[in-house]
Tab-separated table of C-alpha atoms in Angstrom:
chain	number	residue	atom	x	y	z
A	203	MET	CA	-26.710	3.894	7.160
A	204	ASP	CA	-24.403	2.193	9.666
A	205	SER	CA	-20.693	3.058	9.834
A	206	ASP	CA	-19.621	-0.269	8.291
A	207	SER	CA	-21.569	0.278	5.091
A	208	TYR	CA	-20.562	3.931	5.019
A	209	SER	CA	-16.913	2.930	5.259
A	210	LYS	CA	-17.362	0.294	2.554
A	211	GLN	CA	-18.986	2.866	0.291
A	212	GLN	CA	-16.115	5.292	0.892
A	213	LEU	CA	-13.600	2.586	-0.017
A	214	ASP	CA	-15.551	1.687	-3.151
A	215	ASP	CA	-15.746	5.372	-4.131
A	216	LEU	CA	-12.011	5.729	-3.520
A	217	PHE	CA	-11.326	2.638	-5.640
A	218	MET	CA	-13.304	4.131	-8.538
A	219	ASP	CA	-11.622	7.525	-8.110
A	220	MET	CA	-8.200	5.869	-8.226
A	221	ILE	CA	-9.134	3.988	-11.401
A	222	ALA	CA	-10.205	7.314	-12.925
A	223	TYR	CA	-7.022	8.975	-11.632
A	224	TYR	CA	-4.922	6.418	-13.541
A	225	ASP	CA	-7.151	6.588	-16.628
A	226	GLY	CA	-5.331	4.881	-19.511
A	227	ASP	CA	-2.647	3.337	-17.252
A	228	PRO	CA	-3.746	-0.261	-16.613
A	229	LYS	CA	-0.386	-1.261	-15.127
A	230	ARG	CA	-0.744	1.230	-12.277
A	231	ILE	CA	-4.400	0.328	-11.745
A	232	GLN	CA	-3.470	-3.356	-11.573
A	233	HIS	CA	-0.644	-2.544	-9.152
A	234	PHE	CA	-2.694	-0.695	-6.541
A	235	THR	CA	-5.510	-3.236	-6.855
A	236	LYS	CA	-3.112	-6.080	-6.052
A	237	VAL	CA	-1.469	-4.180	-3.196
A	238	HIS	CA	-4.920	-3.516	-1.739
A	239	SER	CA	-5.851	-7.198	-2.004
A	240	TYR	CA	-2.760	-8.375	-0.141
A	241	ALA	CA	-2.955	-5.555	2.411
A	242	ARG	CA	-6.559	-6.447	3.224
A	243	LEU	CA	-5.758	-10.167	3.467
A	244	ILE	CA	-2.770	-9.557	5.745
A	245	GLY	CA	-4.721	-7.012	7.812
A	246	ILE	CA	-7.526	-9.494	8.427
A	247	GLY	CA	-5.020	-12.265	9.193
A	248	GLU	CA	-3.269	-10.027	11.703
A	249	GLU	CA	-6.638	-9.137	13.266
A	250	LEU	CA	-6.538	-5.396	12.690
A	251	ASP	CA	-9.436	-3.541	14.244
A	252	ASP	CA	-12.017	-2.111	11.835
A	253	ALA	CA	-10.659	1.443	11.902
A	254	SER	CA	-7.078	0.326	11.240
A	255	LEU	CA	-8.181	-2.003	8.442
A	256	PHE	CA	-10.174	0.844	6.863
A	257	ILE	CA	-7.119	3.131	6.974
A	258	LEU	CA	-4.892	0.365	5.594
A	259	GLU	CA	-7.246	-0.352	2.706
A	260	ALA	CA	-7.508	3.324	1.757
A	261	ALA	CA	-3.731	3.718	1.999
A	262	ALA	CA	-3.223	0.655	-0.200
A	263	TYR	CA	-5.428	2.151	-2.913
A	264	THR	CA	-3.596	5.489	-2.783
A	265	HIS	CA	-0.034	4.552	-1.808
A	266	ASP	CA	1.494	5.398	-5.220
A	267	ILE	CA	-0.730	8.402	-5.976
A	268	GLY	CA	2.348	10.662	-6.182
A	269	ILE	CA	3.830	8.863	-9.203
A	270	ARG	CA	2.099	10.901	-11.898
A	271	VAL	CA	2.952	14.278	-10.383
A	272	ALA	CA	6.550	13.185	-9.757
A	273	GLU	CA	6.880	12.133	-13.398
A	274	GLU	CA	5.379	15.413	-14.602
A	275	LYS	CA	7.530	17.597	-12.310
A	276	TYR	CA	10.821	15.702	-12.285
A	277	GLY	CA	10.689	13.208	-15.158
A	278	ARG	CA	11.040	10.317	-12.726
A	279	CYS	CA	9.032	8.695	-9.949
A	280	ASP	CA	11.412	7.134	-7.448
A	281	GLY	CA	10.153	6.221	-3.987
A	282	LYS	CA	11.236	9.423	-2.284
A	283	LEU	CA	9.438	11.569	-4.860
A	284	GLN	CA	6.304	9.429	-4.474
A	285	GLU	CA	6.461	9.998	-0.727
A	286	GLN	CA	6.964	13.730	-1.235
A	287	GLU	CA	4.230	14.329	-3.814
A	288	GLY	CA	1.598	11.757	-2.849
A	289	PRO	CA	0.147	13.103	0.402
A	290	ILE	CA	-0.891	16.428	-1.143
A	291	ILE	CA	-2.946	14.746	-3.882
A	292	ALA	CA	-4.375	12.092	-1.559
A	293	GLN	CA	-5.437	14.670	1.038
A	294	LYS	CA	-7.558	16.466	-1.520
A	295	MET	CA	-9.133	13.274	-2.917
A	296	LEU	CA	-9.857	11.758	0.493
A	297	SER	CA	-11.335	14.989	1.861
A	298	GLN	CA	-13.636	15.297	-1.170
A	299	LEU	CA	-14.850	11.761	-0.464
A	300	GLY	CA	-15.713	12.720	3.129
A	301	PHE	CA	-12.951	10.858	4.964
A	302	GLU	CA	-12.524	12.132	8.517
A	303	ASN	CA	-9.478	14.324	9.171
A	304	TYR	CA	-7.666	11.915	11.516
A	305	ILE	CA	-8.071	9.142	8.926
A	306	VAL	CA	-6.784	11.399	6.127
A	307	GLU	CA	-3.769	12.316	8.279
A	308	ARG	CA	-2.814	8.685	8.893
A	309	ILE	CA	-3.303	7.694	5.246
A	310	CYS	CA	-1.158	10.638	4.139
A	311	PHE	CA	1.502	9.628	6.663
A	312	LEU	CA	1.515	6.094	5.238
A	313	ILE	CA	1.732	7.394	1.655
A	314	GLY	CA	4.535	9.733	2.712
A	315	HIS	CA	6.548	6.890	4.242
A	316	HIS	CA	5.697	3.701	2.340
A	317	HIS	CA	9.194	3.528	0.797
A	318	THR	CA	10.890	4.155	4.148
A	319	TYR	CA	11.656	0.864	5.826
A	320	ASP	CA	13.317	1.874	9.071
A	321	ASN	CA	11.312	2.982	12.095
A	322	ILE	CA	8.072	1.473	10.817
A	323	ASP	CA	5.407	2.966	13.054
A	324	GLY	CA	2.325	0.781	13.400
A	325	LEU	CA	0.930	-2.469	12.105
A	326	ASP	CA	-0.928	-0.697	9.275
A	327	TYR	CA	2.406	0.716	8.043
A	328	GLN	CA	4.132	-2.685	8.317
A	329	ILE	CA	1.365	-4.411	6.390
A	330	LEU	CA	1.292	-1.778	3.639
A	331	VAL	CA	5.032	-2.209	3.120
A	332	GLU	CA	4.710	-5.999	3.035
A	333	ALA	CA	1.807	-5.913	0.545
A	334	ASP	CA	3.707	-3.503	-1.717
A	335	PHE	CA	6.775	-5.762	-1.583
A	336	LEU	CA	4.744	-8.853	-2.482
A	337	VAL	CA	3.522	-7.131	-5.621
A	338	ASN	CA	6.753	-5.305	-6.517
A	339	LEU	CA	8.955	-8.380	-6.191
A	340	TYR	CA	6.714	-10.189	-8.663
A	341	GLU	CA	6.161	-7.255	-11.043
A	342	ASP	CA	9.886	-6.461	-11.085
A	343	ASP	CA	10.746	-10.140	-11.643
A	344	ALA	CA	13.103	-10.069	-8.664
A	345	GLY	CA	15.821	-12.667	-8.427
A	346	ASN	CA	16.419	-15.109	-5.602
A	347	ARG	CA	18.876	-12.816	-3.834
A	348	ALA	CA	16.412	-9.890	-3.750
A	349	ILE	CA	13.629	-12.220	-2.622
A	350	ASP	CA	15.751	-13.624	0.196
A	351	LYS	CA	16.855	-10.157	1.297
A	352	ALA	CA	13.286	-8.811	1.270
A	353	TYR	CA	11.967	-11.712	3.334
A	354	LYS	CA	14.647	-11.337	5.996
A	355	ARG	CA	14.640	-7.544	6.105
A	356	ILE	CA	11.030	-6.532	5.527
A	357	PHE	CA	8.549	-9.229	6.502
A	358	LYS	CA	7.467	-9.281	10.152
A	359	THR	CA	3.794	-10.333	10.211
A	360	GLU	CA	2.970	-14.036	10.303
A	361	THR	CA	0.335	-13.625	7.588
A	362	GLY	CA	2.675	-11.667	5.316
A	363	LYS	CA	5.437	-14.230	5.809
A	364	LYS	CA	3.071	-17.096	5.002
A	365	ILE	CA	1.861	-15.440	1.786
A	366	PHE	CA	5.473	-14.654	0.835
A	367	ARG	CA	6.619	-18.256	1.390
A	368	LEU	CA	3.715	-19.663	-0.613
A	369	MET	CA	3.980	-17.121	-3.419
A	370	PHE	CA	7.715	-17.443	-3.974
A	371	GLY	CA	8.195	-21.069	-2.872
A	372	TYR	CA	10.481	-19.670	-0.188
A	373	GLU	CA	11.804	-21.825	2.590
A	374	GLU	CA	12.996	-20.179	5.772
A	375	GLU	CA	16.404	-21.175	7.007
A	376	ASP	CA	16.529	-22.630	10.526
């Protein structure tokens, strides 16, 4: 089996494992599925290499994996708690699926920082944040002020900006 199909199979296995992980929670399953879709689209548009796209896709599936544990431990699931709790759970799941160590490390880094918007380190990180914002702004029914602020503060990739403008009917100021 060539590495491309192996990688695709790992992503498909991860997708199914994440659906099982969120058993009975369709909102969370829908969320990570949408984030993955936008992350992949932006990653392809920004011409990520295959390895970076693979890492981005896996991180998009697992980015909020810490929510359940945070809710169980602390009764809440804010971004910082997701970042704190997520990498531990993801590391175990990804290792069981045969992901290579360096890939697991980067995915866990992305999970552990996906609600931290300063010092974004790498295009995969930038794209994950943008994809999560596209979905969260819609799911949270954000107002015009929040939409404007997010566009100006968060979006850096040309593909992410284009999707944002089309999705929200947003017009950039000159």
